mmCIF file of C-alpha atoms and ligand atoms in Angstrom:
data_model
loop_
_atom_site.group_PDB
_atom_site.id
_atom_site.type_symbol
_atom_site.label_atom_id
_atom_site.label_comp_id
_atom_site.label_asym_id
_atom_site.label_seq_id
_atom_site.Cartn_x
_atom_site.Cartn_y
_atom_site.Cartn_z
ATOM 1 C CA MET A 1 -0.124 0.307 -0.085
ATOM 2 C CA LYS A 2 1.334 3.139 -0.655
ATOM 3 C CA ARG A 3 2.157 5.347 2.285
ATOM 4 C CA LYS A 4 0.192 8.972 2.098
ATOM 5 C CA ILE A 5 2.542 11.626 3.303
ATOM 6 C CA SER A 6 2.312 15.673 3.512
ATOM 7 C CA ILE A 7 5.240 18.010 3.260
ATOM 8 C CA ILE A 8 5.274 20.876 4.960
ATOM 9 C CA GLY A 9 8.104 23.237 3.582
ATOM 10 C CA SER A 10 8.165 21.570 0.101
ATOM 11 C CA THR A 11 10.344 24.307 -1.963
ATOM 12 C CA GLY A 12 12.997 24.534 0.508
ATOM 13 C CA SER A 13 16.378 22.642 1.239
ATOM 14 C CA ILE A 14 15.130 19.558 2.613
ATOM 15 C CA GLY A 15 11.585 19.676 0.805
ATOM 16 C CA THR A 16 12.522 19.498 -2.318
ATOM 17 C CA GLN A 17 15.635 16.771 -1.700
ATOM 18 C CA ALA A 18 12.378 14.973 -0.323
ATOM 19 C CA LEU A 19 10.895 15.206 -3.562
ATOM 20 C CA GLU A 20 14.077 13.733 -4.711
ATOM 21 C CA VAL A 21 13.840 10.937 -2.717
ATOM 22 C CA ILE A 22 9.737 10.737 -3.477
ATOM 23 C CA GLU A 23 10.502 10.658 -7.674
ATOM 24 C CA LYS A 24 13.282 8.061 -6.906
ATOM 25 C CA LEU A 25 11.024 5.263 -4.405
ATOM 26 C CA GLY A 26 8.529 5.730 -7.136
ATOM 27 C CA ASP A 27 5.134 3.577 -6.182
ATOM 28 C CA LYS A 28 6.377 3.727 -2.714
ATOM 29 C CA PHE A 29 4.557 7.089 -1.731
ATOM 30 C CA GLU A 30 1.155 9.462 -2.551
ATOM 31 C CA ILE A 31 1.793 12.431 -1.677
ATOM 32 C CA VAL A 32 -1.833 14.277 -0.586
ATOM 33 C CA ALA A 33 -0.218 18.035 0.557
ATOM 34 C CA LEU A 34 2.337 20.138 -0.221
ATOM 35 C CA ALA A 35 2.952 23.555 1.599
ATOM 36 C CA ALA A 36 5.422 26.221 0.859
ATOM 37 C CA GLY A 37 6.133 29.474 1.488
ATOM 38 C CA SER A 38 5.516 32.165 -1.213
ATOM 39 C CA ASN A 39 7.798 30.495 -3.747
ATOM 40 C CA ILE A 40 5.089 30.291 -6.343
ATOM 41 C CA ASP A 41 7.391 29.195 -9.359
ATOM 42 C CA LYS A 42 8.085 26.100 -7.563
ATOM 43 C CA ILE A 43 5.450 25.084 -6.005
ATOM 44 C CA ASN A 44 3.362 25.197 -9.110
ATOM 45 C CA GLU A 45 6.498 23.248 -10.820
ATOM 46 C CA GLN A 46 6.003 20.501 -7.845
ATOM 47 C CA ILE A 47 2.379 20.718 -8.579
ATOM 48 C CA ALA A 48 2.606 19.578 -11.867
ATOM 49 C CA LYS A 49 5.151 16.648 -11.771
ATOM 50 C CA PHE A 50 3.656 15.414 -8.494
ATOM 51 C CA HIS A 51 -0.401 16.477 -8.553
ATOM 52 C CA PRO A 52 -0.885 16.676 -5.004
ATOM 53 C CA LYS A 53 -4.461 16.876 -3.314
ATOM 54 C CA TYR A 54 -3.714 20.238 -1.727
ATOM 55 C CA VAL A 55 -1.820 22.866 -1.925
ATOM 56 C CA CYS A 56 -1.080 25.764 0.982
ATOM 57 C CA VAL A 57 1.137 28.762 0.245
ATOM 58 C CA SER A 58 1.630 32.242 2.569
ATOM 59 C CA LYS A 59 0.208 34.312 -0.021
ATOM 60 C CA ASN A 60 -0.867 34.865 -3.750
ATOM 61 C CA GLN A 61 -2.921 31.938 -3.592
ATOM 62 C CA ASP A 62 -4.340 33.082 -6.941
ATOM 63 C CA LYS A 63 -1.017 32.641 -8.828
ATOM 64 C CA VAL A 64 -1.453 29.104 -7.979
ATOM 65 C CA ILE A 65 -1.175 26.559 -11.203
ATOM 66 C CA GLY A 66 -2.925 23.145 -11.513
ATOM 67 C CA CYS A 67 -5.094 22.331 -7.865
ATOM 68 C CA ASP A 68 -7.730 22.352 -7.296
ATOM 69 C CA ASN A 69 -7.686 23.143 -3.252
ATOM 70 C CA VAL A 70 -5.609 25.746 -2.654
ATOM 71 C CA LEU A 71 -5.430 26.854 0.888
ATOM 72 C CA VAL A 72 -3.801 29.512 2.663
ATOM 73 C CA GLY A 73 -1.435 30.847 5.664
ATOM 74 C CA ASN A 74 -1.747 28.929 9.163
ATOM 75 C CA SER A 75 -5.078 28.069 8.785
ATOM 76 C CA GLY A 76 -4.110 25.625 5.475
ATOM 77 C CA LEU A 77 -1.455 24.518 7.480
ATOM 78 C CA GLU A 78 -3.673 22.836 10.415
ATOM 79 C CA GLU A 79 -5.877 21.849 8.431
ATOM 80 C CA ILE A 80 -3.546 19.829 6.499
ATOM 81 C CA CYS A 81 -1.888 18.369 9.902
ATOM 82 C CA SER A 82 -5.587 17.755 10.959
ATOM 83 C CA ASN A 83 -6.002 15.479 7.581
ATOM 84 C CA LYS A 84 -6.293 11.802 9.055
ATOM 85 C CA GLU A 85 -6.099 9.674 5.694
ATOM 86 C CA ILE A 86 -2.312 11.131 6.011
ATOM 87 C CA ASP A 87 0.529 8.455 7.455
ATOM 88 C CA ILE A 88 3.244 10.493 7.732
ATOM 89 C CA ILE A 89 4.169 14.542 7.916
ATOM 90 C CA LEU A 90 7.457 15.893 6.776
ATOM 91 C CA MET A 91 7.797 18.992 9.250
ATOM 92 C CA ALA A 92 10.287 20.679 6.762
ATOM 93 C CA CYS A 93 9.882 24.516 6.693
ATOM 94 C CA SER A 94 12.148 26.324 9.185
ATOM 95 C CA GLY A 95 11.596 28.481 12.044
ATOM 96 C CA LYS A 96 8.698 28.597 14.117
ATOM 97 C CA ILE A 97 6.134 28.362 11.886
ATOM 98 C CA GLY A 98 6.614 24.397 11.950
ATOM 99 C CA LEU A 99 5.851 24.635 15.944
ATOM 100 C CA LYS A 100 1.744 24.742 15.856
ATOM 101 C CA PRO A 101 1.097 22.279 12.688
ATOM 102 C CA THR A 102 3.512 19.836 14.422
ATOM 103 C CA ILE A 103 1.084 19.883 17.669
ATOM 104 C CA THR A 104 -1.962 19.862 15.657
ATOM 105 C CA ALA A 105 -0.799 15.829 13.778
ATOM 106 C CA ILE A 106 0.650 14.890 16.700
ATOM 107 C CA LYS A 107 -3.492 15.287 17.914
ATOM 108 C CA ASN A 108 -4.602 14.483 14.882
ATOM 109 C CA LYS A 109 -2.092 10.414 15.462
ATOM 110 C CA ILE A 110 -0.241 11.250 12.220
ATOM 111 C CA ASN A 111 3.714 10.267 12.704
ATOM 112 C CA ILE A 112 6.168 13.082 12.203
ATOM 113 C CA ALA A 113 9.219 13.028 10.095
ATOM 114 C CA LEU A 114 11.099 15.841 11.502
ATOM 115 C CA ALA A 115 13.314 18.273 10.410
ATOM 116 C CA ASN A 116 12.319 22.089 12.205
ATOM 117 C CA LYS A 117 14.250 22.213 14.797
ATOM 118 C CA GLU A 118 12.111 25.196 16.631
ATOM 119 C CA THR A 119 9.422 22.650 17.141
ATOM 120 C CA LEU A 120 11.794 21.010 19.933
ATOM 121 C CA VAL A 121 13.991 23.832 20.875
ATOM 122 C CA MET A 122 10.988 25.906 21.641
ATOM 123 C CA ALA A 123 8.353 23.521 22.733
ATOM 124 C CA GLY A 124 10.092 19.799 23.122
ATOM 125 C CA ASP A 125 8.778 19.319 26.609
ATOM 126 C CA ILE A 126 5.038 20.294 25.633
ATOM 127 C CA VAL A 127 5.942 18.679 22.252
ATOM 128 C CA MET A 128 7.752 15.007 23.618
ATOM 129 C CA LYS A 129 4.666 14.174 25.889
ATOM 130 C CA LEU A 130 2.022 14.906 23.483
ATOM 131 C CA ALA A 131 4.022 12.403 20.711
ATOM 132 C CA LYS A 132 4.042 10.094 23.899
ATOM 133 C CA GLU A 133 -0.128 10.125 25.264
ATOM 134 C CA ASN A 134 -0.875 10.099 21.274
ATOM 135 C CA GLY A 135 1.406 7.245 20.349
ATOM 136 C CA VAL A 136 3.159 9.201 17.468
ATOM 137 C CA SER A 137 6.439 8.727 16.130
ATOM 138 C CA ILE A 138 8.496 11.616 15.438
ATOM 139 C CA ILE A 139 11.670 10.171 13.018
ATOM 140 C CA PRO A 140 14.372 13.026 13.738
ATOM 141 C CA VAL A 141 15.307 13.977 10.127
ATOM 142 C CA ASP A 142 18.850 15.922 10.630
ATOM 143 C CA SER A 143 21.449 13.880 10.134
ATOM 144 C CA GLU A 144 22.795 13.955 13.556
ATOM 145 C CA HIS A 145 19.721 12.659 15.417
ATOM 146 C CA CYS A 146 19.085 10.274 12.433
ATOM 147 C CA ALA A 147 22.429 8.969 13.014
ATOM 148 C CA ILE A 148 21.386 8.123 16.586
ATOM 149 C CA HIS A 149 17.791 6.956 15.898
ATOM 150 C CA GLN A 150 19.908 4.527 13.122
ATOM 151 C CA CYS A 151 21.843 3.342 16.446
ATOM 152 C CA ILE A 152 19.294 2.848 19.050
ATOM 153 C CA LYS A 153 18.023 -0.637 19.939
ATOM 154 C CA ASP A 154 16.625 0.306 23.029
ATOM 155 C CA ILE A 155 17.333 3.868 24.964
ATOM 156 C CA SER A 156 17.293 2.028 28.527
ATOM 157 C CA GLN A 157 20.751 0.896 28.015
ATOM 158 C CA VAL A 158 22.467 3.937 25.827
ATOM 159 C CA SER A 159 24.306 6.093 28.403
ATOM 160 C CA LYS A 160 25.672 8.648 25.958
ATOM 161 C CA LEU A 161 25.082 10.407 22.691
ATOM 162 C CA ILE A 162 28.376 11.575 20.760
ATOM 163 C CA ILE A 163 27.777 14.326 18.227
ATOM 164 C CA THR A 164 29.230 15.434 15.694
ATOM 165 C CA ALA A 165 30.186 18.442 14.438
ATOM 166 C CA SER A 166 32.351 19.458 10.635
ATOM 167 C CA GLY A 167 33.147 22.526 12.999
ATOM 168 C CA GLY A 168 32.297 24.512 9.705
ATOM 169 C CA PRO A 169 34.254 27.501 7.886
ATOM 170 C CA PHE A 170 36.626 28.499 10.666
ATOM 171 C CA LEU A 171 37.182 25.018 12.728
ATOM 172 C CA HIS A 172 40.642 26.234 12.111
ATOM 173 C CA LYS A 173 40.598 29.458 12.051
ATOM 174 C CA THR A 174 41.441 32.319 14.667
ATOM 175 C CA ILE A 175 38.569 34.667 16.636
ATOM 176 C CA ASP A 176 39.800 37.394 14.981
ATOM 177 C CA ASP A 177 39.011 35.457 11.723
ATOM 178 C CA MET A 178 35.542 34.734 12.994
ATOM 179 C CA LYS A 179 35.233 38.720 13.736
ATOM 180 C CA ASN A 180 36.240 39.869 10.588
ATOM 181 C CA ALA A 181 34.207 36.880 8.540
ATOM 182 C CA THR A 182 32.154 38.223 5.039
ATOM 183 C CA ILE A 183 28.679 36.791 4.691
ATOM 184 C CA ASP A 184 30.139 34.688 1.697
ATOM 185 C CA GLU A 185 32.774 33.701 4.664
ATOM 186 C CA ALA A 186 30.736 32.565 6.490
ATOM 187 C CA LEU A 187 27.766 31.169 4.054
ATOM 188 C CA ALA A 188 31.107 28.808 2.519
ATOM 189 C CA HIS A 189 30.030 25.554 4.537
ATOM 190 C CA PRO A 190 32.704 23.015 3.764
ATOM 191 C CA ARG A 191 30.664 19.542 3.249
ATOM 192 C CA TRP A 192 26.573 20.620 3.846
ATOM 193 C CA ASN A 193 24.470 22.581 1.161
ATOM 194 C CA MET A 194 21.728 24.436 3.610
ATOM 195 C CA GLY A 195 19.450 27.035 3.753
ATOM 196 C CA ARG A 196 21.134 30.299 5.208
ATOM 197 C CA LYS A 197 20.354 30.708 8.829
ATOM 198 C CA ILE A 198 21.521 27.044 9.338
ATOM 199 C CA THR A 199 24.525 27.863 7.721
ATOM 200 C CA VAL A 200 25.309 30.539 9.754
ATOM 201 C CA ASP A 201 24.644 28.623 12.775
ATOM 202 C CA SER A 202 26.678 26.056 11.255
ATOM 203 C CA ALA A 203 29.572 28.359 11.274
ATOM 204 C CA THR A 204 29.103 29.626 14.779
ATOM 205 C CA LEU A 205 28.412 25.905 15.922
ATOM 206 C CA MET A 206 25.057 27.184 17.350
ATOM 207 C CA ASN A 207 23.173 24.917 14.661
ATOM 208 C CA LYS A 208 24.927 22.367 17.269
ATOM 209 C CA GLY A 209 23.981 24.278 20.222
ATOM 210 C CA LEU A 210 20.184 23.616 18.884
ATOM 211 C CA GLU A 211 21.027 19.900 18.223
ATOM 212 C CA ILE A 212 22.426 19.052 22.091
ATOM 213 C CA ILE A 213 18.857 20.345 22.903
ATOM 214 C CA GLU A 214 16.707 18.196 20.184
ATOM 215 C CA ALA A 215 19.108 15.365 21.396
ATOM 216 C CA HIS A 216 18.004 16.064 24.709
ATOM 217 C CA HIS A 217 14.020 16.025 23.997
ATOM 218 C CA LEU A 218 14.225 13.351 21.296
ATOM 219 C CA PHE A 219 15.813 11.073 22.876
ATOM 220 C CA ASN A 220 15.355 11.462 26.906
ATOM 221 C CA MET A 221 18.805 12.256 27.552
ATOM 222 C CA ASN A 222 20.682 14.322 30.435
ATOM 223 C CA TYR A 223 22.769 17.025 29.031
ATOM 224 C CA ASP A 224 25.616 15.970 31.115
ATOM 225 C CA ASP A 225 24.992 12.883 28.694
ATOM 226 C CA ILE A 226 25.098 14.040 25.745
ATOM 227 C CA ASP A 227 28.645 15.042 24.266
ATOM 228 C CA VAL A 228 29.834 17.332 20.970
ATOM 229 C CA VAL A 229 33.581 15.931 18.763
ATOM 230 C CA ILE A 230 34.172 17.497 16.160
ATOM 231 C CA HIS A 231 34.202 15.605 12.986
ATOM 232 C CA PRO A 232 35.994 17.565 10.006
ATOM 233 C CA GLN A 233 35.174 14.418 7.506
ATOM 234 C CA SER A 234 31.522 14.561 8.506
ATOM 235 C CA ILE A 235 30.997 10.747 8.020
ATOM 236 C CA VAL A 236 30.490 9.218 11.171
ATOM 237 C CA HIS A 237 26.765 11.009 11.354
ATOM 238 C CA SER A 238 26.999 10.648 15.252
ATOM 239 C CA ALA A 239 27.269 8.131 17.923
ATOM 240 C CA ILE A 240 25.732 6.640 21.016
ATOM 241 C CA GLU A 241 27.593 4.951 24.144
ATOM 242 C CA TYR A 242 26.094 1.491 25.465
ATOM 243 C CA MET A 243 26.546 1.376 29.265
ATOM 244 C CA ASP A 244 28.885 -1.545 28.905
ATOM 245 C CA GLY A 245 31.058 0.995 26.982
ATOM 246 C CA SER A 246 30.502 -0.174 23.157
ATOM 247 C CA VAL A 247 30.567 2.885 21.180
ATOM 248 C CA ILE A 248 27.661 2.301 17.718
ATOM 249 C CA ALA A 249 28.413 5.147 15.256
ATOM 250 C CA GLN A 250 26.373 5.269 11.897
ATOM 251 C CA ILE A 251 28.773 6.063 9.211
ATOM 252 C CA GLY A 252 28.134 7.405 5.116
ATOM 253 C CA LEU A 253 29.026 9.756 2.498
ATOM 254 C CA PRO A 254 26.889 13.291 3.753
ATOM 255 C CA SER A 255 23.959 13.552 1.854
ATOM 256 C CA MET A 256 20.512 15.120 3.525
ATOM 257 C CA HIS A 257 18.782 12.316 0.753
ATOM 258 C CA ILE A 258 19.894 9.383 2.886
ATOM 259 C CA PRO A 259 17.999 10.894 6.670
ATOM 260 C CA ILE A 260 15.114 12.340 4.308
ATOM 261 C CA GLN A 261 14.715 8.489 3.136
ATOM 262 C CA TYR A 262 15.374 7.136 6.249
ATOM 263 C CA ALA A 263 12.494 9.052 8.133
ATOM 264 C CA ILE A 264 9.813 8.873 5.531
ATOM 265 C CA CYS A 265 10.361 5.193 4.750
ATOM 266 C CA TYR A 266 11.277 4.431 9.365
ATOM 267 C CA PRO A 267 10.562 1.001 9.662
ATOM 268 C CA ASP A 268 10.944 -0.190 6.402
ATOM 269 C CA ARG A 269 14.429 0.965 3.797
ATOM 270 C CA PHE A 270 14.309 0.759 0.155
ATOM 271 C CA GLU A 271 17.071 1.380 -1.839
ATOM 272 C CA GLY A 272 15.544 4.635 -3.402
ATOM 273 C CA ILE A 273 18.042 7.346 -3.890
ATOM 274 C CA LYS A 274 20.889 5.144 -2.393
ATOM 275 C CA SER A 275 24.117 7.268 -2.349
ATOM 276 C CA LYS A 276 27.090 5.497 -3.400
ATOM 277 C CA SER A 277 28.509 3.255 -1.302
ATOM 278 C CA PHE A 278 31.090 4.232 1.480
ATOM 279 C CA SER A 279 34.375 3.375 0.952
ATOM 280 C CA PHE A 280 36.514 2.503 4.749
ATOM 281 C CA ALA A 281 39.681 2.532 2.201
ATOM 282 C CA ASP A 282 39.010 5.825 0.062
ATOM 283 C CA ALA A 283 38.584 7.747 3.399
ATOM 284 C CA ALA A 284 41.852 6.841 4.690
ATOM 285 C CA ARG A 285 41.291 8.743 7.792
ATOM 286 C CA LEU A 286 38.594 9.897 10.079
ATOM 287 C CA ASP A 287 39.656 12.766 12.563
ATOM 288 C CA PHE A 288 38.113 14.216 15.992
ATOM 289 C CA GLU A 289 38.657 16.530 17.966
ATOM 290 C CA LYS A 290 37.845 18.034 21.429
ATOM 291 C CA PRO A 291 35.050 21.772 20.298
ATOM 292 C CA ASP A 292 37.382 24.787 21.053
ATOM 293 C CA TYR A 293 34.544 26.710 23.487
ATOM 294 C CA ASN A 294 36.309 29.637 23.954
ATOM 295 C CA LYS A 295 36.138 30.553 20.134
ATOM 296 C CA PHE A 296 32.544 28.806 19.255
ATOM 297 C CA LYS A 297 30.779 29.999 22.784
ATOM 298 C CA PHE A 298 27.108 29.011 21.347
ATOM 299 C CA LEU A 299 28.165 25.644 22.469
ATOM 300 C CA SER A 300 28.683 26.618 26.332
ATOM 301 C CA LEU A 301 25.323 29.100 26.075
ATOM 302 C CA ALA A 302 22.949 26.073 24.295
ATOM 303 C CA TYR A 303 24.254 23.930 27.302
ATOM 304 C CA LYS A 304 23.355 26.307 29.573
ATOM 305 C CA ALA A 305 20.275 27.123 28.226
ATOM 306 C CA GLY A 306 18.590 23.311 28.151
ATOM 307 C CA LYS A 307 19.538 22.763 31.437
ATOM 308 C CA THR A 308 18.009 25.304 32.832
ATOM 309 C CA GLY A 309 14.850 24.696 30.135
ATOM 310 C CA GLY A 310 11.838 26.293 30.493
ATOM 311 C CA ALA A 311 11.696 29.024 28.351
ATOM 312 C CA ALA A 312 15.572 29.475 28.451
ATOM 313 C CA THR A 313 15.781 27.642 24.871
ATOM 314 C CA VAL A 314 12.897 29.633 23.575
ATOM 315 C CA ILE A 315 15.161 32.954 24.219
ATOM 316 C CA LEU A 316 18.226 31.742 22.761
ATOM 317 C CA ASN A 317 16.366 30.199 19.519
ATOM 318 C CA ALA A 318 14.545 33.649 19.005
ATOM 319 C CA ALA A 319 17.760 35.587 19.774
ATOM 320 C CA ASP A 320 20.248 33.988 17.739
ATOM 321 C CA GLU A 321 17.715 33.805 14.692
ATOM 322 C CA GLU A 322 17.292 38.032 14.738
ATOM 323 C CA ALA A 323 20.827 38.152 15.309
ATOM 324 C CA VAL A 324 21.481 35.393 12.297
ATOM 325 C CA PHE A 325 18.976 37.911 9.869
ATOM 326 C CA ALA A 326 21.187 41.280 10.890
ATOM 327 C CA PHE A 327 24.168 39.776 9.832
ATOM 328 C CA LEU A 328 22.930 38.485 6.948
ATOM 329 C CA GLN A 329 21.835 41.663 5.910
ATOM 330 C CA ASN A 330 25.267 43.472 6.825
ATOM 331 C CA LYS A 331 23.823 45.401 9.861
ATOM 332 C CA ILE A 332 26.461 43.029 12.307
ATOM 333 C CA LYS A 333 29.446 41.318 12.185
ATOM 334 C CA LEU A 334 29.708 37.065 12.643
ATOM 335 C CA TYR A 335 30.404 37.376 16.015
ATOM 336 C CA ASP A 336 28.536 39.947 17.426
ATOM 337 C CA ILE A 337 25.596 36.798 16.678
ATOM 338 C CA TYR A 338 26.957 35.344 19.789
ATOM 339 C CA GLN A 339 27.164 38.628 21.673
ATOM 340 C CA ILE A 340 23.829 40.042 21.632
ATOM 341 C CA THR A 341 22.341 36.690 21.587
ATOM 342 C CA GLU A 342 23.776 36.171 25.264
ATOM 343 C CA ASP A 343 23.391 39.770 26.314
ATOM 344 C CA ILE A 344 19.329 39.205 25.366
ATOM 345 C CA TYR A 345 19.949 36.245 26.943
ATOM 346 C CA PHE A 346 21.327 37.069 30.300
ATOM 347 C CA SER A 347 18.227 39.988 30.208
ATOM 348 C CA MET A 348 15.095 38.089 30.621
ATOM 349 C CA ASP A 349 13.160 36.564 33.368
ATOM 350 C CA ILE A 350 12.703 32.580 32.431
ATOM 351 C CA ILE A 351 9.294 31.183 33.225
ATOM 352 C CA LYS A 352 9.938 27.771 34.390
ATOM 353 C CA SER A 353 7.245 25.690 32.217
ATOM 354 C CA PRO A 354 5.658 27.818 29.992
ATOM 355 C CA THR A 355 2.042 27.024 28.003
ATOM 356 C CA ILE A 356 2.494 27.501 23.866
ATOM 357 C CA ASP A 357 0.531 30.799 23.941
ATOM 358 C CA GLU A 358 3.088 31.983 26.320
ATOM 359 C CA ILE A 359 6.167 30.144 24.364
ATOM 360 C CA PHE A 360 4.991 32.959 21.530
ATOM 361 C CA ASP A 361 5.209 35.603 23.984
ATOM 362 C CA ILE A 362 8.240 35.352 24.877
ATOM 363 C CA ASP A 363 9.329 34.827 21.133
ATOM 364 C CA LYS A 364 7.729 37.439 19.657
ATOM 365 C CA GLU A 365 9.303 39.415 22.900
ATOM 366 C CA VAL A 366 12.844 38.728 22.402
ATOM 367 C CA ARG A 367 13.068 39.369 18.787
ATOM 368 C CA ILE A 368 11.593 42.924 19.543
ATOM 369 C CA LYS A 369 14.216 43.361 22.339
ATOM 370 C CA THR A 370 17.253 41.642 20.128
ATOM 371 C CA ASN A 371 16.314 43.894 17.582
ATOM 372 C CA GLU A 372 16.018 46.995 19.280
ATOM 373 C CA LEU A 373 19.840 46.164 20.389
ATOM 374 C CA ILE A 374 20.969 46.031 17.499
ATOM 375 C CA ASN A 375 19.274 49.091 16.507
ATOM 376 C CA ARG A 376 21.266 50.499 19.651
ATOM 377 C CA ARG A 377 24.209 49.155 18.438
ATOM 378 C CA GLN A 378 24.296 50.124 15.017
ATOM 379 C CA ALA A 379 23.626 53.790 16.125
ATOM 380 C CA CYS A 380 26.545 54.272 18.365
ATOM 381 C CA LEU A 381 29.123 53.096 15.253
ATOM 382 C CA SER A 382 27.407 55.505 13.192
ATOM 383 C CA ILE A 383 27.733 58.379 15.619
HETATM 384 MG MG1 LIG B 401 22.461 18.837 11.300
#
């Protein structure tokens, strides 16, 4: 029987690669709905090729061609995520827009292939509790969490998660190099081709910080039992240590097609878009080193926010995102992203167990405060 899938964020980096996977898998999937932001040309191409029953866009719905059921905005996403005929939803959008539709899908007992980071960073406690109550599986798409998911047989026997990080473009550069980095340098990731926001977060290792928080929620692991190791070749996608000391790692060439395919096909496996075979002999060497916490300060802040819990990770995420946007608009320097995020983080009161509405209120407040700080800094610099 065909597996019925809907994709939220079909025109983004993960969404387009997911459609490549699904195309390769032939008749294994039926696409029920595709949701995109404002890239109407791209969604029209996808409609012509994949014939979804429903399409959702954020605006310009009158320009959508070839689909009879065109939905709009948040209410459209809610409708897609309430459709009980779906077997799995791929949450491939970036940003907080993924959170509410994910909750709706979980309440409707639809399994989730999760690529959206904010869902767990902003509301991991709520989302994982709901998933458990509703018997819903959340299968991670991110290569590190997907690797851990593939290694785990029985989580109660696991003593440690070891998350690998490529180290990004500044791994062997000095702090001064990072301070003077251009946007292009920050976007030149040596291993992975991703969206702009996540690529900047990978350059500062904030992305790894967010992944620590996601791993804590996904696998119910204490922060002290989650390690980060730098592995520049991105061949070992992550590993776990069992209580008897055995370490199991998942290895493969760096390609997002593989974790996407794993997540949407789970628990089955198909050849699909199989990457070329990995050769240990060709790889010749795999390097590992400790992260430089002095240079990549986001790692420590992410552990701190994670351990604090409650709204702390909401604050961390929102302040960083606004600062990254400011960097991408040339308003601040790369290293300022951390400084601004840290300033905002320590200026806020942290609510212990916020509701979803409170999470969105805090997120909004943090974004306003972050932009005020960025603007004040710019004003000072231009005097
Ligand atoms: Mg990752």
